Amino acid sequence: MAFKVAIVGATGNVGREMLNILEERGFPVGEVVALASRRSVGTEVSFGDRTLKVKALDTYDFSDTDICLMSAGGNVSKEWSPKIGKQGCIVIDNSSAWRYDQDVPLIVPEVNPDAIDGYTKRNIIANPNCSTAQMLVALKPLHDAATIKRVVVSTYQSVSGAGKEGMDELFQQTRAVFVADPVEAKKFTKRIAFNVIPHIDVFMDDGSTKEEWKMVAETKKMLDPKIKVTATCVRVPVFIGHSEAVNIEFEKPITADEARDILRDAPGCQVIDKRENGGYITPLESAGEDATYISRIREDSTLDNGLNMWIVSDNLRKGAALNAIQIAELLVARGLVKPKQKAA
């Protein structure tokens, strides 16, 4: 079987990563179409050894396309995903536009694959927030083993989570500091070079930010509505790779050794946890990798049945592009999508 796949937002960081991962993982594509806004028409993007010319989203006919990977932001997705879905093309959306819609499944394949069956209500599947995705890959097997009651998470999120503009701003500000030029903050609320900013997305009435709220809401939707979650999300001067310090309270006893063994066998997880210099993962090593890495697993002596751990992943991959393509692979594996076009 060979599928026709469209990528909306193909010129962005995540869109380009989607093209790379489709090729790397050998997804059964017959044709790949790169789409974006009219101002990007004609731009060239790479797909394996091929070069694709970007076409305009607003004039493209999706009626013969099987899967649309949507990575063009919430406003574009709100407008276009329902239209695309009505043409019989399954949309896998990377924005926050549909994550909290009851008729749209929110999926991390290692966490809640069975929820994918609900996609037929709108023909849309949502990809979770990057920081939630990597956390839940690590929490799911532990929840199955000992039942999580409460999670306290502090994130250290790279600037690529804010797109190309965020990466450009870190680069430009860092260079400006070294040559004593004025440092301008445009994308972020404060200087990001040699600094950390405890503010991602907009503030909400209770003092939390939307990013923090997303982690709470998505954990409840995908893992267990009874889990209590509190988050502090921080932007750090790292180009790629989100890190998280996570404190977990369980209903049942679980030791650090037991957690380590469980996570070593869990899909999508890689444990790097030696109690020595360098015996842990940092975002630098996670860049370009598919795994969710777990380090610094240790018992919390202030809690009954408590653990601490450090979770790191490439936010452009598992937090976005890779997870979307894993969802597409799940659709294929379960026979939920069939090619519209017959093979020649």
C-alpha positions as CSV (number, residue, x, y, z in Angstrom):
1,M,0.0,0.0,0.0
2,A,1.2,3.5,-0.8
3,F,-0.4,6.6,0.6
4,K,-0.6,10.1,-0.6
5,V,0.5,12.4,2.3
6,A,0.3,16.2,2.4
7,I,2.3,18.3,4.9
8,V,0.9,21.7,5.7
9,G,3.5,24.1,7.0
10,A,6.3,22.2,5.1
11,T,8.7,25.2,5.3
12,G,8.7,25.4,9.1
13,N,11.0,23.6,11.6
14,V,8.5,20.8,12.3
15,G,7.3,20.5,8.7
16,R,10.8,19.9,7.5
17,E,11.4,17.4,10.3
18,M,8.2,15.6,9.3
19,L,9.6,15.2,5.8
20,N,12.9,13.9,7.1
21,I,11.2,11.4,9.5
22,L,8.8,10.1,6.8
23,E,11.8,9.2,4.7
24,E,13.9,7.9,7.6
25,R,11.2,5.5,8.9
26,G,10.2,4.3,5.4
27,F,6.6,5.3,5.7
28,P,4.7,3.8,2.8
29,V,4.2,6.9,0.7
30,G,3.3,7.0,-3.0
31,E,3.3,10.8,-3.2
32,V,4.2,13.6,-0.7
33,V,2.9,17.1,-1.3
34,A,4.4,20.1,0.5
35,L,1.9,22.8,1.3
36,A,2.2,26.3,2.9
37,S,0.8,29.8,2.5
38,R,0.9,31.6,-0.8
39,R,4.0,33.5,0.1
40,S,5.9,30.3,0.3
41,V,4.8,28.9,-3.1
42,G,7.7,27.7,-5.1
43,T,10.0,27.3,-2.1
44,E,12.0,24.1,-2.3
45,V,12.1,21.5,0.6
46,S,13.9,18.2,0.7
47,F,12.3,14.8,1.0
48,G,15.0,12.1,1.0
49,D,16.9,12.6,-2.3
50,R,14.0,14.4,-3.9
51,T,13.2,18.1,-3.9
52,L,9.6,19.2,-3.5
53,K,8.2,22.6,-4.6
54,V,5.8,24.0,-2.1
55,K,2.2,24.5,-3.3
56,A,-0.5,26.8,-1.9
57,L,-2.8,25.3,0.8
58,D,-5.8,27.4,-0.1
59,T,-6.0,26.1,-3.7
60,Y,-5.1,22.4,-3.0
61,D,-7.7,19.7,-3.5
62,F,-7.5,17.1,-0.7
63,S,-10.1,14.7,-2.1
64,D,-7.4,12.2,-3.4
65,T,-5.1,12.7,-0.4
66,D,-5.1,10.0,2.4
67,I,-3.3,11.8,5.3
68,C,-2.6,15.4,6.1
69,L,0.2,16.3,8.6
70,M,-0.8,19.7,9.8
71,S,1.9,21.9,11.3
72,A,0.9,25.5,10.4
73,G,-0.3,26.8,13.8
74,G,-3.7,26.9,15.6
75,N,-5.4,29.5,13.5
76,V,-4.7,27.7,10.2
77,S,-5.7,24.4,11.7
78,K,-9.0,25.7,13.1
79,E,-9.9,27.0,9.6
80,W,-8.6,24.2,7.4
81,S,-8.6,20.9,9.4
82,P,-12.4,20.5,9.3
83,K,-12.5,21.3,5.6
84,I,-9.8,18.8,4.9
85,G,-11.4,16.2,7.1
86,K,-14.7,16.6,5.2
87,Q,-12.9,15.7,1.9
88,G,-12.1,12.3,3.4
89,C,-8.5,13.1,4.3
90,I,-7.4,12.3,7.9
91,V,-5.7,15.3,9.6
92,I,-3.0,14.8,12.2
93,D,-2.7,18.2,13.8
94,N,0.3,19.4,15.6
95,S,-1.2,22.6,17.1
96,S,-3.3,23.1,20.2
97,A,-6.5,23.8,18.2
98,W,-8.2,20.4,18.6
99,R,-6.5,18.8,21.6
100,Y,-9.3,19.5,24.1
101,D,-12.2,18.8,21.7
102,Q,-14.1,15.8,23.0
103,D,-14.6,14.5,19.5
104,V,-10.9,14.6,18.6
105,P,-8.6,11.9,20.0
106,L,-5.3,13.2,21.6
107,I,-2.7,10.5,21.0
108,V,0.8,9.4,22.0
109,P,1.0,5.9,20.5
110,E,3.0,4.6,23.5
111,V,0.5,5.9,25.9
112,N,-3.1,5.6,24.6
113,P,-3.2,4.0,21.1
114,D,-6.7,2.6,21.5
115,A,-8.1,6.2,21.7
116,I,-7.3,6.5,17.9
117,D,-10.6,4.8,17.0
118,G,-12.4,8.0,17.9
119,Y,-10.9,10.0,15.0
120,T,-13.9,9.3,12.7
121,K,-16.1,11.9,14.4
122,R,-14.2,14.7,12.8
123,N,-11.4,13.0,10.7
124,I,-9.0,14.8,13.0
125,I,-6.4,13.5,15.4
126,A,-4.5,15.8,17.7
127,N,-0.8,15.7,18.6
128,P,-0.1,16.7,22.2
129,N,2.1,19.5,23.5
130,C,5.8,18.7,23.2
131,S,6.5,18.8,26.9
132,T,3.5,16.6,27.7
133,A,4.3,14.0,25.1
134,Q,7.8,13.2,26.4
135,M,6.6,13.2,30.0
136,L,3.8,10.8,29.4
137,V,6.0,8.3,27.5
138,A,7.9,7.9,30.7
139,L,5.0,8.1,33.1
140,K,2.6,5.6,31.4
141,P,4.5,2.4,32.2
142,L,5.1,3.6,35.8
143,H,1.4,4.4,36.1
144,D,0.5,0.9,34.9
145,A,2.8,-0.5,37.6
146,A,2.1,1.6,40.7
147,T,-0.7,4.1,39.9
148,I,0.3,7.8,39.9
149,K,-1.5,10.1,42.2
150,R,0.3,13.4,41.7
151,V,3.0,14.9,39.4
152,V,5.0,18.0,40.0
153,V,7.0,19.0,36.9
154,S,9.4,21.8,36.1
155,T,10.3,22.1,32.4
156,Y,13.4,23.5,30.8
157,Q,12.2,24.1,27.2
158,S,14.4,24.9,24.2
159,V,13.8,27.9,22.0
160,S,12.9,25.7,19.0
161,G,9.6,25.2,20.8
162,A,8.9,28.8,19.7
163,G,9.7,28.0,16.1
164,K,12.4,29.4,13.8
165,E,12.0,32.9,15.2
166,G,12.9,31.6,18.7
167,M,16.0,29.9,17.4
168,D,17.0,33.0,15.4
169,E,16.5,35.2,18.5
170,L,18.8,33.1,20.7
171,F,21.5,33.1,18.0
172,Q,21.3,36.8,17.3
173,Q,21.2,37.8,21.0
174,T,24.2,35.5,21.8
175,R,26.2,37.0,19.1
176,A,25.2,40.5,20.2
177,V,26.4,39.8,23.7
178,F,29.8,38.7,22.5
179,V,30.4,41.7,20.3
180,A,28.8,44.2,22.7
181,D,25.9,45.1,20.4
182,P,22.5,46.0,21.8
183,V,20.4,43.0,22.6
184,E,16.8,43.0,21.3
185,A,14.0,40.9,22.6
186,K,11.3,40.4,20.0
187,K,10.0,36.8,20.1
188,F,10.4,36.4,23.9
189,T,9.3,38.7,26.7
190,K,12.8,39.1,28.0
191,R,16.3,38.4,26.8
192,I,16.8,34.6,26.3
193,A,20.6,34.6,25.7
194,F,22.4,33.6,29.0
195,N,19.0,33.8,30.8
196,V,15.9,31.7,31.6
197,I,12.3,32.9,31.3
198,P,9.6,31.4,33.5
199,H,6.9,32.2,31.0
200,I,5.7,30.1,28.0
201,D,2.4,31.1,26.3
202,V,-0.1,33.5,27.8
203,F,-1.0,34.0,31.4
204,M,-4.2,32.7,32.8
205,D,-6.5,34.0,35.6
206,D,-5.0,31.7,38.2
207,G,-1.5,32.9,37.6
208,S,-0.4,29.8,35.6
209,T,0.5,30.0,31.9
210,K,-1.3,28.3,29.1
211,E,1.7,26.0,28.6
212,E,1.4,24.8,32.2
213,W,-2.4,24.4,31.8
214,K,-1.8,22.3,28.7
215,M,0.4,19.8,30.6
216,V,-2.3,19.4,33.2
217,A,-5.2,19.0,30.8
218,E,-3.4,16.7,28.4
219,T,-2.2,14.4,31.1
220,K,-5.7,14.0,32.4
221,K,-7.1,13.4,28.9
222,M,-4.5,10.9,27.8
223,L,-3.3,9.1,30.9
224,D,-5.8,9.4,33.8
225,P,-8.3,12.2,34.8
226,K,-7.6,11.4,38.5
227,I,-3.9,12.3,38.4
228,K,-3.2,15.7,40.0
229,V,-0.6,17.7,38.0
230,T,1.1,21.0,38.7
231,A,3.7,22.4,36.3
232,T,6.1,25.3,36.0
233,C,7.3,25.8,32.4
234,V,10.5,27.7,31.7
235,R,12.2,28.7,28.5
236,V,16.0,28.1,28.5
237,P,18.8,29.1,26.1
238,V,19.0,25.7,24.4
239,F,18.3,25.3,20.7
240,I,16.8,21.8,20.6
241,G,15.6,19.4,23.3
242,H,13.2,19.9,26.2
243,S,14.2,18.7,29.7
244,E,11.9,18.1,32.7
245,A,12.5,17.6,36.4
246,V,9.6,15.4,37.5
247,N,8.4,14.5,41.0
248,I,5.9,11.6,41.1
249,E,3.7,10.4,44.0
250,F,2.3,6.8,43.6
251,E,-0.5,5.0,45.3
252,K,1.6,1.8,45.6
253,P,5.2,1.3,46.7
254,I,7.8,1.5,43.9
255,T,11.6,1.7,44.3
256,A,14.0,3.5,42.0
257,D,15.5,0.1,40.9
258,E,12.0,-1.2,40.0
259,A,11.2,2.0,38.1
260,R,14.5,1.7,36.2
261,D,13.7,-1.8,35.2
262,I,10.2,-0.9,34.1
263,L,11.4,2.0,32.0
264,R,14.2,0.0,30.3
265,D,11.5,-2.3,28.9
266,A,9.0,0.5,28.0
267,P,8.4,1.5,24.4
268,G,10.0,4.8,23.4
269,C,12.1,5.0,26.6
270,Q,15.8,4.9,27.0
271,V,17.3,4.9,30.5
272,I,20.7,6.5,30.9
273,D,21.2,6.6,34.7
274,K,24.7,6.1,36.1
275,R,25.5,7.8,39.4
276,E,28.7,9.3,38.1
277,N,30.0,12.3,36.2
278,G,28.2,12.4,32.9
279,G,26.0,9.4,33.6
280,Y,22.9,11.2,32.6
281,I,21.4,12.7,29.4
282,T,21.3,16.4,28.5
283,P,19.3,18.0,25.6
284,L,22.4,18.3,23.5
285,E,22.6,14.5,23.2
286,S,18.9,14.1,22.6
287,A,18.9,16.3,19.5
288,G,18.1,14.3,16.4
289,E,17.2,11.2,18.4
290,D,13.8,9.5,18.7
291,A,13.9,8.2,22.3
292,T,12.6,9.8,25.4
293,Y,15.6,9.6,27.8
294,I,15.2,9.2,31.5
295,S,18.0,9.9,34.0
296,R,18.5,10.7,37.7
297,I,15.9,8.2,38.9
298,R,15.8,8.3,42.7
299,E,13.5,7.9,45.6
300,D,11.9,10.9,47.3
301,S,12.4,10.6,51.1
302,T,9.8,13.3,51.8
303,L,7.0,11.2,50.3
304,D,5.5,7.8,50.8
305,N,5.9,6.1,47.4
306,G,7.7,9.1,45.7
307,L,10.2,9.2,42.9
308,N,12.2,11.9,41.2
309,M,13.5,11.7,37.6
310,W,14.9,13.8,34.8
311,I,13.3,13.4,31.3
312,V,14.8,14.7,28.1
313,S,13.7,14.5,24.5
314,D,14.1,16.2,21.1
315,N,11.0,18.4,21.1
316,L,11.0,18.7,17.3
317,R,10.9,14.9,16.9
318,K,9.0,13.1,19.7
319,G,7.4,16.3,20.8
320,A,6.0,17.0,17.4
321,A,7.0,15.5,14.0
322,L,7.9,12.0,15.1
323,N,4.8,11.6,17.2
324,A,2.6,12.7,14.3
325,I,4.2,10.1,12.0
326,Q,3.9,7.4,14.6
327,I,0.1,8.3,14.7
328,A,0.0,7.9,10.9
329,E,1.8,4.5,11.3
330,L,-0.8,3.5,13.9
331,L,-3.6,4.3,11.5
332,V,-1.9,2.1,8.8
333,A,-1.1,-0.7,11.2
334,R,-4.7,-0.9,12.5
335,G,-6.2,-0.7,9.0
336,L,-8.0,2.6,9.7
337,V,-6.8,4.2,6.5
338,K,-6.8,2.8,3.0
339,P,-5.1,4.4,-0.1
340,K,-7.6,6.2,-2.2
341,Q,-5.4,5.8,-5.3
342,K,-4.8,2.4,-6.7
343,A,-1.1,1.5,-7.2
344,A,-0.1,1.6,-10.9
